[in-house]
Structure formats: C-alpha cells, structure tokens
CSV table of C-alpha atoms in Angstrom, one decimal:
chain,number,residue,atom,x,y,z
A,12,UNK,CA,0.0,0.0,0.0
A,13,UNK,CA,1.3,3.2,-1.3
A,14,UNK,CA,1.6,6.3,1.4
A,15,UNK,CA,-1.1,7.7,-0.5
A,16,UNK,CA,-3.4,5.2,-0.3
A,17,UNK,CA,-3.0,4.7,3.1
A,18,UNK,CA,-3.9,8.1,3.6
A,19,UNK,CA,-7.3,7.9,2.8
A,20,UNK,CA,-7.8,7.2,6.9
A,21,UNK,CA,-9.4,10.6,8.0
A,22,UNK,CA,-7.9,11.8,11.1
A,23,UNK,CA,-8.0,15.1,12.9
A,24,UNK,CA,-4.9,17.2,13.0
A,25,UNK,CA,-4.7,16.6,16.6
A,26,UNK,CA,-5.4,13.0,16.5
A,27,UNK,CA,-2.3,13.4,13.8
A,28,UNK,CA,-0.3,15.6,15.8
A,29,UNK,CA,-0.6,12.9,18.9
A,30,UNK,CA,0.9,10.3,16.3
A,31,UNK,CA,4.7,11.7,17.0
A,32,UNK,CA,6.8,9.8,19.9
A,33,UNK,CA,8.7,12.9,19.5
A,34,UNK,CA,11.7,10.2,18.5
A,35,UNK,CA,14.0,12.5,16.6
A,36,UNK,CA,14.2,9.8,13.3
A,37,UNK,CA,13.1,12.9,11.3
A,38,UNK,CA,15.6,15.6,11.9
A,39,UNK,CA,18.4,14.1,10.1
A,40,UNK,CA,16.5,14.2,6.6
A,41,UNK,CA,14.6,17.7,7.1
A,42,UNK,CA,16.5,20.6,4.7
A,43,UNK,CA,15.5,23.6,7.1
A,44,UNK,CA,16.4,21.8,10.2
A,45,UNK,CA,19.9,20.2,8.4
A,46,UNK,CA,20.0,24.1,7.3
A,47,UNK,CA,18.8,26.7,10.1
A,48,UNK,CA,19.5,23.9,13.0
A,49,UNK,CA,16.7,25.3,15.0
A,50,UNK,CA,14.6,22.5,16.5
A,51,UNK,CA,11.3,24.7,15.7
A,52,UNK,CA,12.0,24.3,11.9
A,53,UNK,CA,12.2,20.8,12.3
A,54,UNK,CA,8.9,18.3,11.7
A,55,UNK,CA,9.2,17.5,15.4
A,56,UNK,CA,9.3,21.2,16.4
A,57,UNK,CA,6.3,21.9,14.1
A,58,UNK,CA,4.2,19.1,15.4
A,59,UNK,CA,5.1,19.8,18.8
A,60,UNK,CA,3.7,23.9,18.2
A,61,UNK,CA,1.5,22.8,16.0
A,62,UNK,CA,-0.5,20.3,18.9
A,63,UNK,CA,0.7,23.3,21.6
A,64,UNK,CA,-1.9,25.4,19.2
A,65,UNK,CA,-4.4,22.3,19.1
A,66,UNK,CA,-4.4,22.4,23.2
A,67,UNK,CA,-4.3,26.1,23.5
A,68,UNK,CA,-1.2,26.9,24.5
A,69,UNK,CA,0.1,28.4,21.7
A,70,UNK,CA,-1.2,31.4,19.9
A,71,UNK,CA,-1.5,32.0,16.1
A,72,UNK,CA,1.7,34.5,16.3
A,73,UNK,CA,3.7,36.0,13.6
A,74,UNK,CA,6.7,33.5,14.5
A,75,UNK,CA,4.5,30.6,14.7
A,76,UNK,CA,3.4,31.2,11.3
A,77,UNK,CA,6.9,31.9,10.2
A,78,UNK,CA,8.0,28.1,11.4
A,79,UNK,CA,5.0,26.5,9.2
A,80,UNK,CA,5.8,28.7,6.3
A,81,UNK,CA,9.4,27.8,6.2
A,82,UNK,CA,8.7,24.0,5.9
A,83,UNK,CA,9.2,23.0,2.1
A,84,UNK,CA,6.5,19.6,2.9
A,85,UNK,CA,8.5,17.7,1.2
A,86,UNK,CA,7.7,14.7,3.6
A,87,UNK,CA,10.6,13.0,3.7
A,88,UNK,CA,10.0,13.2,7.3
A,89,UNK,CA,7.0,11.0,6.5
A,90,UNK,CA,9.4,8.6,4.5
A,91,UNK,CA,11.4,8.5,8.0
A,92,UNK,CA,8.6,8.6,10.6
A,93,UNK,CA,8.0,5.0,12.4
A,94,UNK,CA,5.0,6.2,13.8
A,95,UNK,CA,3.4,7.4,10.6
A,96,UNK,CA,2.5,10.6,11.1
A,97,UNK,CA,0.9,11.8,8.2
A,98,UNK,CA,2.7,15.3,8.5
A,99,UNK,CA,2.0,16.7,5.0
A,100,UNK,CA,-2.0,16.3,6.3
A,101,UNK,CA,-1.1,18.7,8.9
A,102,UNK,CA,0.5,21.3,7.2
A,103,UNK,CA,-2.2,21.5,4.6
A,104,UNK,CA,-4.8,21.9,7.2
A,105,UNK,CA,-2.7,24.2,9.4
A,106,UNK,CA,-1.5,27.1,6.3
A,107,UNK,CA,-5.6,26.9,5.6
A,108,UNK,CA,-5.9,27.7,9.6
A,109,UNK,CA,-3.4,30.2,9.1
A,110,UNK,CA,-4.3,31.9,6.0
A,111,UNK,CA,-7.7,32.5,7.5
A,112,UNK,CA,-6.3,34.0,10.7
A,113,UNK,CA,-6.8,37.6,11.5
A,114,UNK,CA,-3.4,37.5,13.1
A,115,UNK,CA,-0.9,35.9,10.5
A,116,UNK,CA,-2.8,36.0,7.3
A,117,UNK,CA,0.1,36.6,4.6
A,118,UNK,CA,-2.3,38.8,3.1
A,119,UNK,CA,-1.8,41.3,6.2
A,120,UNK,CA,1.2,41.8,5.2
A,121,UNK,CA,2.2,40.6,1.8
A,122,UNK,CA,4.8,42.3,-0.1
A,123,UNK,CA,4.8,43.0,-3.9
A,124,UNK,CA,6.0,39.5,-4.7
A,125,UNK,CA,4.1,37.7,-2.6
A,126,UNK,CA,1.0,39.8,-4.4
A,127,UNK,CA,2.3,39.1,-7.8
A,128,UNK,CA,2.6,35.1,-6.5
A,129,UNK,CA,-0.9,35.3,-5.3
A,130,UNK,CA,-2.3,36.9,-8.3
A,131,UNK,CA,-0.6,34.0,-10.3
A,132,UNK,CA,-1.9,31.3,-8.2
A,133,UNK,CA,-5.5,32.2,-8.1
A,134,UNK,CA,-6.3,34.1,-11.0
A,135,UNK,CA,-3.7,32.8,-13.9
A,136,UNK,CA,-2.9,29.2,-13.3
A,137,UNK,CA,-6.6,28.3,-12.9
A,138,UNK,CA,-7.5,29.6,-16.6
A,139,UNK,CA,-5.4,27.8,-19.1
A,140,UNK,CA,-6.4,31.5,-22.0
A,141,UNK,CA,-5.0,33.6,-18.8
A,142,UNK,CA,-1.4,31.5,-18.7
A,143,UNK,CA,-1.1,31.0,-22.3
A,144,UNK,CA,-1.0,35.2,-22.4
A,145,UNK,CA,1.0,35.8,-19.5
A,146,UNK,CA,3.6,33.5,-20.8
A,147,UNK,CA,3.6,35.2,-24.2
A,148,UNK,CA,4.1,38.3,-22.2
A,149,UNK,CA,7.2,36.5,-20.5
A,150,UNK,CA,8.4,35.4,-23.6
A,151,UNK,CA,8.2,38.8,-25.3
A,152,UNK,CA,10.1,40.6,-22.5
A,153,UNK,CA,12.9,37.9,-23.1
A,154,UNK,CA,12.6,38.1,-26.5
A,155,UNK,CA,13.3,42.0,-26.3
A,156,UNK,CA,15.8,42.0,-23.3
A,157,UNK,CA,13.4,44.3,-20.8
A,158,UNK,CA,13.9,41.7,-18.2
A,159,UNK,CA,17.6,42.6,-18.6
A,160,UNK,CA,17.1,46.0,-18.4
A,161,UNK,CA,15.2,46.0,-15.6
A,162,UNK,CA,17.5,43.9,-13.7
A,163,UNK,CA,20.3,46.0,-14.5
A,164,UNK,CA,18.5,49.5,-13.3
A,165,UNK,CA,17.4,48.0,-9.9
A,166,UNK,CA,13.9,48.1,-10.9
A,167,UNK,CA,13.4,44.3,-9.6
A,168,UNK,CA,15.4,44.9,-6.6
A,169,UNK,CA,12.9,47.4,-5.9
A,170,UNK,CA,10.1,45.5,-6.2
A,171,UNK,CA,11.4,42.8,-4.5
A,172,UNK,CA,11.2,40.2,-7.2
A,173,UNK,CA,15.5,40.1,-8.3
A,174,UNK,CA,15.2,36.4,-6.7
A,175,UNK,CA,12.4,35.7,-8.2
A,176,UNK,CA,13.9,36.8,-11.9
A,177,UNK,CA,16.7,34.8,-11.7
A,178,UNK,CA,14.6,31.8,-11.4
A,179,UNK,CA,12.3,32.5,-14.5
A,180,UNK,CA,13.2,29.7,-17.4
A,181,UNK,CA,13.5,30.4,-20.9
A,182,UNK,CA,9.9,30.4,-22.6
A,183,UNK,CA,10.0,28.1,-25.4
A,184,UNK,CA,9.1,29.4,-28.9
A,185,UNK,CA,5.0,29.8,-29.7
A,186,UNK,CA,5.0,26.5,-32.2
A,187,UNK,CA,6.8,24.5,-29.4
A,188,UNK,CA,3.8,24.9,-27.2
A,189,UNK,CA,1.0,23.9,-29.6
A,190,UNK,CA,-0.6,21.6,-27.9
A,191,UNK,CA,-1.9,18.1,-29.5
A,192,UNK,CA,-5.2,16.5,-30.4
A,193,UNK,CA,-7.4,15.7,-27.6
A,194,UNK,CA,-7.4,11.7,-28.6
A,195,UNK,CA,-4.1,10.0,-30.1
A,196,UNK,CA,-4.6,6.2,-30.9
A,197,UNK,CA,-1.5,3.6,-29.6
A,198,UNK,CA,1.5,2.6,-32.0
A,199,UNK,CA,1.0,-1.2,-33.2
A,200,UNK,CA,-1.9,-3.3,-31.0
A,201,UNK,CA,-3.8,-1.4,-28.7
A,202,UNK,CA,-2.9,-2.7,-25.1
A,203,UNK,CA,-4.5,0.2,-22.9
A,204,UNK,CA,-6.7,3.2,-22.8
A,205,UNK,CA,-5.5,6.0,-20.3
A,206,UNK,CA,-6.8,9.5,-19.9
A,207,UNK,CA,-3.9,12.1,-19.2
A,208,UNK,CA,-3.2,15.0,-16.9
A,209,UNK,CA,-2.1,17.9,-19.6
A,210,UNK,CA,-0.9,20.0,-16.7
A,211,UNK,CA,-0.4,23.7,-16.3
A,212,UNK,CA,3.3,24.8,-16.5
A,213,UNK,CA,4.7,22.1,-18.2
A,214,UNK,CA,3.1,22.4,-21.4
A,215,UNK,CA,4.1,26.0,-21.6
A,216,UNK,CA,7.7,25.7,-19.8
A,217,UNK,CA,8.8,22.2,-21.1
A,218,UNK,CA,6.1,20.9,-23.8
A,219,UNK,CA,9.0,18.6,-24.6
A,220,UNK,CA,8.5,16.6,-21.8
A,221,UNK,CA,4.7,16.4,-22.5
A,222,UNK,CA,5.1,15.2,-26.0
A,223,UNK,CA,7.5,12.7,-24.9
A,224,UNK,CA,5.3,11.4,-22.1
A,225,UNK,CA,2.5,11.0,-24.7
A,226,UNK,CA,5.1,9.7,-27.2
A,227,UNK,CA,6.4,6.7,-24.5
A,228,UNK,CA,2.4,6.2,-23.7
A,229,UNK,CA,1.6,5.8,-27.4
A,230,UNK,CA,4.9,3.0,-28.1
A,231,UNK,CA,3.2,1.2,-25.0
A,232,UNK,CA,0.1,0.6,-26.6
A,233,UNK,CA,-1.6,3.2,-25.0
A,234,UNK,CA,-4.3,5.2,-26.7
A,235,UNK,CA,-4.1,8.6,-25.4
A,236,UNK,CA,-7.0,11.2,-24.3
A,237,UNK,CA,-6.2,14.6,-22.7
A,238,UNK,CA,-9.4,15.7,-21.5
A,239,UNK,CA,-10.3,19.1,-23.0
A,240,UNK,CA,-12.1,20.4,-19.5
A,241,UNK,CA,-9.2,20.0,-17.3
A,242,UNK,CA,-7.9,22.3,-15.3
A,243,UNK,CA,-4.7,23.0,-12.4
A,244,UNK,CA,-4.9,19.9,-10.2
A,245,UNK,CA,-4.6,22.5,-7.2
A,246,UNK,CA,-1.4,21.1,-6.0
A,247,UNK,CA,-0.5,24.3,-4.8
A,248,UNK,CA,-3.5,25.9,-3.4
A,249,UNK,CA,-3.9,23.2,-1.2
A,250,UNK,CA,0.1,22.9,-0.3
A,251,UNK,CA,-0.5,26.8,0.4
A,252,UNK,CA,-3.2,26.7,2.8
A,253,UNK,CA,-6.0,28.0,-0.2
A,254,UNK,CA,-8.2,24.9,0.8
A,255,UNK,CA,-11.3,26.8,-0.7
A,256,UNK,CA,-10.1,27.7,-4.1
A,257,UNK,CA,-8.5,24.0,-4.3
A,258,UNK,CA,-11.6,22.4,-3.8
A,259,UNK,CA,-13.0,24.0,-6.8
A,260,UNK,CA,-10.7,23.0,-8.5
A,261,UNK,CA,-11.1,19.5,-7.7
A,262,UNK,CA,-14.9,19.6,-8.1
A,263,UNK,CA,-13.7,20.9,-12.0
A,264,UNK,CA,-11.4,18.0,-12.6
A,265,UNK,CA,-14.0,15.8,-11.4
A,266,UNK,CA,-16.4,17.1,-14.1
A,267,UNK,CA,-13.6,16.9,-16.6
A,268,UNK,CA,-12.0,13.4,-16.0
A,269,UNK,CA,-15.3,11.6,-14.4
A,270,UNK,CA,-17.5,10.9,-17.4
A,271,UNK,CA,-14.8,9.4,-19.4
A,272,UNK,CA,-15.9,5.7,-19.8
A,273,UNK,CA,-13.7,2.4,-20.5
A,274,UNK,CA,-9.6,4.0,-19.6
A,275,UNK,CA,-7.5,2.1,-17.1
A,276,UNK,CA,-5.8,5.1,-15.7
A,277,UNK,CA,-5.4,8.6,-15.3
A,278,UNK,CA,-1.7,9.4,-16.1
A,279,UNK,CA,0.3,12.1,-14.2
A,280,UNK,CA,4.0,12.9,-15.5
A,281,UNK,CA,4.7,15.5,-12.6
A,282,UNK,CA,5.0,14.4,-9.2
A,283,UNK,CA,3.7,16.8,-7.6
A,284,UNK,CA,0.2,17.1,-9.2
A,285,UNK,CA,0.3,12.9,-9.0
A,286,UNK,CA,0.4,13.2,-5.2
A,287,UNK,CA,-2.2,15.5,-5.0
A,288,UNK,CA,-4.4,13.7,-7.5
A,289,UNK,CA,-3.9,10.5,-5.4
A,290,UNK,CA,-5.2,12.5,-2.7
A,291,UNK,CA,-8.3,13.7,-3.6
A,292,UNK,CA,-10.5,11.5,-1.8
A,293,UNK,CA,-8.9,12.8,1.8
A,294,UNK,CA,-9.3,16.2,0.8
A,295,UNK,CA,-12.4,15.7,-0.3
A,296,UNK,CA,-13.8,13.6,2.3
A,297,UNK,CA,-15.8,15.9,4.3
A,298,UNK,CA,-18.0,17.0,1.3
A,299,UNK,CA,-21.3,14.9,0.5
A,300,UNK,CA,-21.4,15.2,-3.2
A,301,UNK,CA,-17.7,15.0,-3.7
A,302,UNK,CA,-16.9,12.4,-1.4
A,303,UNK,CA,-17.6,9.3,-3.3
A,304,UNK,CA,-16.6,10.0,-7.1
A,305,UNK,CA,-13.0,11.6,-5.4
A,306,UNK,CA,-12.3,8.7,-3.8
A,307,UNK,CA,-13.2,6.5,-7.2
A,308,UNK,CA,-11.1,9.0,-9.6
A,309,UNK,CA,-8.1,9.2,-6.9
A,310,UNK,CA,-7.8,5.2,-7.2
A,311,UNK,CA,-6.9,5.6,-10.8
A,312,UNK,CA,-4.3,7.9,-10.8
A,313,UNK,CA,-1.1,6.6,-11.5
A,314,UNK,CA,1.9,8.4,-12.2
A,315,UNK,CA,3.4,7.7,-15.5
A,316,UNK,CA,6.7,5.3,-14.6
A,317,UNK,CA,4.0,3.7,-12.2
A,318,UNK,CA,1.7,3.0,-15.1
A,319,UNK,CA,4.6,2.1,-17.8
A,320,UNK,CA,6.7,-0.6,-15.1
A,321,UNK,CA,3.1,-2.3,-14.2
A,322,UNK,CA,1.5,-2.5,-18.5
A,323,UNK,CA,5.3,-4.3,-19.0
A,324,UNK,CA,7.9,-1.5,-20.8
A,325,UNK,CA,8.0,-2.5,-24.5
A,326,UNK,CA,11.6,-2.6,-25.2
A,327,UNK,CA,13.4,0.3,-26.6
A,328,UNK,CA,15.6,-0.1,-29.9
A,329,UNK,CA,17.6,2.8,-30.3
A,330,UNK,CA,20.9,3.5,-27.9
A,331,UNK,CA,20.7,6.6,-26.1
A,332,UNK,CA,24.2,7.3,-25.3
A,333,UNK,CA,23.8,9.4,-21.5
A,334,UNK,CA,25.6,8.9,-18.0
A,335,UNK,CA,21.8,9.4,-15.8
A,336,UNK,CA,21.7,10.4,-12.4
A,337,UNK,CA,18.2,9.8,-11.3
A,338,UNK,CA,17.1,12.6,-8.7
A,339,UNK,CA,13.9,11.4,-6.9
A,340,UNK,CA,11.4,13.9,-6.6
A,341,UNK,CA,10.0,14.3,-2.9
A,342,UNK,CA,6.2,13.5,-4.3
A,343,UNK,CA,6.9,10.5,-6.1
A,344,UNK,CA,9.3,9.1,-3.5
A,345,UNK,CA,7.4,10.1,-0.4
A,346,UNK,CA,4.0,11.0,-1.3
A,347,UNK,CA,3.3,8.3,-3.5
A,348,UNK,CA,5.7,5.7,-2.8
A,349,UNK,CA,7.3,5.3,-6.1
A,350,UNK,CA,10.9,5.2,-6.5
A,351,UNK,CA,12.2,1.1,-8.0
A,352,UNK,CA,10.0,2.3,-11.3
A,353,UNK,CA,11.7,4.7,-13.0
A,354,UNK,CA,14.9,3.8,-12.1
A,355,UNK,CA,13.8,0.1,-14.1
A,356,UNK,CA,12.9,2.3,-17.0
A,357,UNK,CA,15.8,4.3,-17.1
A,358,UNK,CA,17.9,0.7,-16.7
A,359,UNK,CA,15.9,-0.8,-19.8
A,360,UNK,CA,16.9,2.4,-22.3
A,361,UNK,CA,20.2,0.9,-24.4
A,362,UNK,CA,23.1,3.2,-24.2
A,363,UNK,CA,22.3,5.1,-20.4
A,364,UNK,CA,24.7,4.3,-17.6
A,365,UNK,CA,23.1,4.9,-14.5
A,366,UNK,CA,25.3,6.4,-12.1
A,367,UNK,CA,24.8,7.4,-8.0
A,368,UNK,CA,23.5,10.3,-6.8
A,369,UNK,CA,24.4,11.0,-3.5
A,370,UNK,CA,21.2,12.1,-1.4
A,371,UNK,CA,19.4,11.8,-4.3
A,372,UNK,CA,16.4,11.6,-2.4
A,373,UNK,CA,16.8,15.0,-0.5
A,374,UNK,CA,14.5,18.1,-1.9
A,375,UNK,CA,16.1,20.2,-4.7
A,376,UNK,CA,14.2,23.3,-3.2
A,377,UNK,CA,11.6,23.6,-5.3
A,378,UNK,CA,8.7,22.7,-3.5
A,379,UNK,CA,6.0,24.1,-5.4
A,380,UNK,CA,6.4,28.1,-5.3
A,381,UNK,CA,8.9,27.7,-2.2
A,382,UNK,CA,12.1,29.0,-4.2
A,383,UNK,CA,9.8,32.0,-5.0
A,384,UNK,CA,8.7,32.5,-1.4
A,385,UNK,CA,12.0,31.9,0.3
A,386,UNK,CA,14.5,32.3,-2.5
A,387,UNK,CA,17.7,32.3,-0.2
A,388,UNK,CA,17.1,29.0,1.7
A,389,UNK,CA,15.5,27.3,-1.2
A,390,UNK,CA,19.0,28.2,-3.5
A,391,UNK,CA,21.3,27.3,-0.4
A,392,UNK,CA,19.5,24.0,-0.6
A,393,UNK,CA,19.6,23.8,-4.0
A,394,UNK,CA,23.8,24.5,-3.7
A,395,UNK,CA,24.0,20.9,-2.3
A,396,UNK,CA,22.2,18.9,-4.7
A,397,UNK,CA,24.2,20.6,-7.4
A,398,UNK,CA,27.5,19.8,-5.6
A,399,UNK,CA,26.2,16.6,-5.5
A,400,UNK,CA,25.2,16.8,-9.2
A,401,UNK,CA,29.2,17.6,-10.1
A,402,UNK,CA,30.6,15.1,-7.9
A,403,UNK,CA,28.4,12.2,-9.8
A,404,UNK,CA,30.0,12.8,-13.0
A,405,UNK,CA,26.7,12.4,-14.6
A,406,UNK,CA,26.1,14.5,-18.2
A,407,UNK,CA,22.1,14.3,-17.8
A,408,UNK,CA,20.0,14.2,-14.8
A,409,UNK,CA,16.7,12.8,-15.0
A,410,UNK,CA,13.7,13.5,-12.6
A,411,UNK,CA,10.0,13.3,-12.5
A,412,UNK,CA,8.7,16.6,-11.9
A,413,UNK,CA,8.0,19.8,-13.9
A,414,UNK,CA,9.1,21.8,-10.8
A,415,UNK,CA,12.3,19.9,-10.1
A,416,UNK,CA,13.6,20.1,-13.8
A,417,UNK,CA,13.4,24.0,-13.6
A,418,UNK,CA,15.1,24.2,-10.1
A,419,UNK,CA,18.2,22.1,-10.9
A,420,UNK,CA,18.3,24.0,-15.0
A,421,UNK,CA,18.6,27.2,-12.4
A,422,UNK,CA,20.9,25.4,-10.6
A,423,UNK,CA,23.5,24.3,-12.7
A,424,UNK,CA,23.5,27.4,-15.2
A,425,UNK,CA,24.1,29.6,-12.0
A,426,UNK,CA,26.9,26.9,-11.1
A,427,UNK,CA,28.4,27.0,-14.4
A,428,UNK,CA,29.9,30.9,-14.1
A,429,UNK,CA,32.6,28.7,-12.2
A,430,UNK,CA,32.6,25.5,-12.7
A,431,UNK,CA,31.9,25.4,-16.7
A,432,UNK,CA,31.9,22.1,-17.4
A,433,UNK,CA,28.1,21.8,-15.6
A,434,UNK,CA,27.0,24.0,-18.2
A,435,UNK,CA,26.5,21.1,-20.6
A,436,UNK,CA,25.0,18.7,-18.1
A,437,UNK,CA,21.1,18.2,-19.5
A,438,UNK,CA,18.2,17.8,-16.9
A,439,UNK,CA,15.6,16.3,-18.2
A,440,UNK,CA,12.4,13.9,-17.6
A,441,UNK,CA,12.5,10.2,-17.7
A,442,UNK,CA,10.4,10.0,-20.7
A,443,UNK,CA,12.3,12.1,-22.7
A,444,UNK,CA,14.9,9.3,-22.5
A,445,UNK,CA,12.3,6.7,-23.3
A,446,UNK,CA,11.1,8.4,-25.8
A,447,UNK,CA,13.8,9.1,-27.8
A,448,UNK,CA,15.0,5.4,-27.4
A,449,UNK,CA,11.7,4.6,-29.5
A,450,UNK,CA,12.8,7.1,-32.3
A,451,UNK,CA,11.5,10.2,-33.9
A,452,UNK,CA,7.8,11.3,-34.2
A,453,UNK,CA,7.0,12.3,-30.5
A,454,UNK,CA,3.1,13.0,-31.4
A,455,UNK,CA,2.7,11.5,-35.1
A,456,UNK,CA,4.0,8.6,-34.9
C-alpha cells in the first residue's frame, strides 16, 4: 500500500499531531532543520507547536506562522517517521488555519512579490487562456531583453522580485507549445486506454517533456486522451493553505476526467500534481457530493513510470548514449511511494549508464512556489544537490517533476559561471529518455 493510499484514513490534526513519539528519526532528513538547526523548523518542532496550538497553549503569532511557512513539505519526514505521522496532512490543514487568521494572514502583510505570487496562483494558473497570455508576455520581455534592463536598473530589486527573476526559465518558442489532439490512438496493437493530466506549466515551460510522455504512452500501446475540461490539479492551493479555491478546482477535474468511460488510468508525469491527485479522496472527504466520485477517480491515478513498469515496458531499440543520475522527486518518492519504477525504465533504455546520486532523495528546493517564497534557503538547498550533481559525474540528470527540472536548469546554469563544465549537463524527464529510445515522431508517430 502506497503512502497515498494509506492516507485515505481521516484523522484530525490533533489526533495526527498525537501520532509523534517525538523520536528525533526525522531531523536528520529535514533541509531547514539540516539548514537553520533550530529545532522549531524541524517536523518535530512543528508538530510539537502545532499540537501546543491544538491544546491552547500556543497562539496563532507571527513567529508561529513563520515556522510552518518555512517547511518545504517535502515529507521525507513521512518517509522516515515510524510512527506514521501523516505530517504533510497537517501542514495543509494548518496554512488553511493560518491563512484564514486575523493574526498571520500573509495577506496582512504581503509584499509585492508575494502579491504578484498570489495573483498568479488564483487568477492565472486556474484559466489555461489567462497562462497561455502571460507567458507570451514573458516570452516577449525575453525576447526583447526588458527583463535585462530592468534587472540592471534595480527596478526588480525594488520591487522585491530580483530572486524571483533569476529563477524565470527560458519560454520556449510559440510552435513549441501547440498543444496536440485531444485523442491519439497507440503505436501497433492497442494494449491500454489512459486518460492524461495535460498540466499547467509544463506544457508551456517544457512541452518537450509532454510530448514525450505522450510519445512513450503511445509506443506502450496506449491510446491517449487529454481531456479538453481539465484544469490546475490545485497542488498548490492546497500545499498553500487555499483549501477553498482547491476544492474547486477538484470539483472541476472531477467534471472533466469523471464521465470518461472504458480507460485504465489517469496518467500524471509530474510528481507533484500525482500526489495531490492521489489524494483527492482525503481532501475531499468531508463533502457529500464530492466524497464518493473523489475517492473512485483518486484510485486511478497513476503516475506515468507507475503505469509504464506495471503495463510491462515495450523494449526500446535505439541506444541513447547518456551517464543518468536519477534525482527522486519528494512526491513520487514520499508521497506516493514510487521510487524502483523509474529507475527500471531508465535501466531498460540501451546506451544510459546509470550512475549514484548521493542524497538523491533530499528536496532540490523547489517545492512548489517555495524557491519564489523563500528564495535564499531554497538556493542554499539547491547549492548541495548541485555539488552533489558535479561530484556524480553524470552528463544528464533525469527526474519526475516539472518543478524539479526547472530548479536544478537554475541550478547548474548559475553553477556554471565557475565550474563550466556543468554548463553542458542536461536535466531532463525520464520520458524524454524513453522516448527518444523509440525514435523520432513524439506525437505522429
């Protein structure tokens, strides 16, 4: 039983919080406690204020606050717990509390970036029209150097997004991000019939690694339908505490994915939005019409290695000459359990040498929007899994999630002013291997 599964238990956050022997097994794989070595900013110290708040002894404070918001939930302290605290649960529930308090709200105090990051989340992300523009904006102020200029006047200093700028990936050209037909029949004999999760930055940031996830579904057997009604899974809203707006999201999805007949999965290439996906039904529990049909469409999701390793991985032909280090991403490892899959698919490509990782299963600092909310700690993370990333002598890194891929590009390009050789190490999705190991034609074939 997968982490996520087991998580459809319902439990109170207190009944959750009363889980933890207080044992210390998490500590030694937490980034901000490895990082700020303040027992507060450690799962332990957060479950201990958070049940302190739970009892009333502890108020909804400013520096309260300022310990949840600095945890990245990347539950490797889940991973690690004996007990089985189900700490990401908490969290979720306790940003909501927070983001609803009178006290701590980040909207008492929110500065221009965290405006611009809330306008983002619940206004652009939602509405596929609304992202398509904003990232032809991006692209055009790329295209014409303005983000240059205003970096080199102070203008983003001043408004407090300079961190935030560096992070910003190179917008792929308008025919890149096309899109594909909402149906795409299997290559050869038809062996399954899976509906897929289009996603929301990925298809605009990296439609490579879509097309290639369709492209490996399709060489599977797999016919291929990317319901036209989706929307944002509402990963982040929930991670952020917007419990409300994520909801809505999920009741959309439901809508969209629900009245699809005769498919034998819903297929998720980012880690992330699996997790949450997987997840719907405890989210969801407490409502009377969602309940039921969020529980049934949570038990089909199945992230794409998952889906591929269990359907039997039709061989691949054509060598793909790469030294792979596989970085696990913290949602497929500890959220949904899966970490022997794509490391079998990545073993079955001709031509990749798999090599180690060291802590290949620590965060990156992405986290969802945490490298835009906490920009220092997330990059002095992100400093040792780059380090790491030199020392493996690896010429392409592969990981499962859209967030991930963009954190470690970041990485290594800002790595490369002194170390040059890192400039040509590639980081990429599994798929993208896979796919190019079944040859050319990534959607018409």
């Amino acid at each position: 039983m997968t982490p996520a599964m087991d998580r459809a238990e319902t439990k109170s956050r207190y009944d959750i919080a009363r889980d933890c022997v207080h044992c210390g097994l998490c500590l030694p794989v937490c980034p901000t406690y490895l990082h700020l070595g303040n027992e507060a900013d450690s799962p332990r110290g957060r479950i201990y204020l958070m049940r302190a708040h739970e009892e009333g002894r502890q108020a909804v404070t400013p520096a309260f606050a300022e310990h949840l918001d600095l945890c990245l939930v990347c539950r490797a302290c889940e991973t690690a717990c004996p007990s089985g605290v189900r700490f990401g649960v908490m969290m979720e529930e306790f940003r909501a509390l927070l983001r609803d308090s009178a006290t701590s709200s980040p909207e008492k105090s929110a500065s221009f970036a965290g405006t611009v990051g809330r306008w983002l989340l619940l206004h652009v992300l939602p509405s596929r029209g609304r992202l398509h523009r904003f990232v032809q904006m991006l692209r055009f102020v790329q295209a014409t150097r303005m983000d240059k200029l205003a970096q080199r006047s102070g203008l983003l200093r001043l408004l407090g997004l300079d961190a935030q700028a560096a992070l910003a990936p190179r917008v792929p050209a308008t025919k890149e991000r096309r899109g594909w037909p909402a149906m795409l029949p299997a290559v050869g004999k038809r062996r399954a019939r899976v509906l897929f999760l289009r996603g929301c930055v990925a298809p605009e940031f990296l439609p490579e690694v879509q097309t290639s996830s369709i492209a490996a579904l399709r060489h599977n057997g797999c016919e291929v339908v990317t319901p036209p009604e989706q929307t944002c899974c509402g990963a982040l809203h929930f991670h952020l505490g917007y419990r409300p707006q994520g909801l809505r999201l999920l009741e959309r999805n439901l809508a969209a994915f629900s009245p699809r007949a005769d498919f034998d999965a819903v297929i998720v290439n980012a880690a992330g939005c699996g997790s949450t996906l997987k997840e719907y039904g405890q989210v969801a529990h407490e409502i009377p019409n969602l309940a039921a049909p969020a529980q049934e469409f949570a038990a089909s999701v199945r992230d794409i290695s998952e889906f591929l390793d269990t359907l039997g991985l039709v061989g691949p032909e054509h060598p793909v000459r790469a030294r792979v280090a596989y970085d696990e991403p913290c949602h497929l490892l500890h959220g949904q359990g899966v970490s022997a899959a794509p490391k079998r698919i990545l073993a079955a490509i001709p031509g990749v040498e798999i090599v180690t990782l060291a802590e290949a299963d620590r965060c990156c600092g992405s986290a969802g929007v945490y490298n835009l909310a906490h920009p220092e700690l997330a990059r002095a993370i992100l400093q040792e899994k780059i380090r790491h990333i030199a020392a493996s002598g690896a010429d392409t890194v592969a990981t499962g999630n859209a967030g991930c891929i963009l954190q470690i590009r970041s990485g290594l390009q800002q790595a490369a002013r002194t170390e040059p050789h890192l400039e040509h190490v590639r980081v990429v999705h599994p798929m993208q291997l896979l796919a190019a190991a079944y040859g050319p034609g990534p959607i018409d074939a």
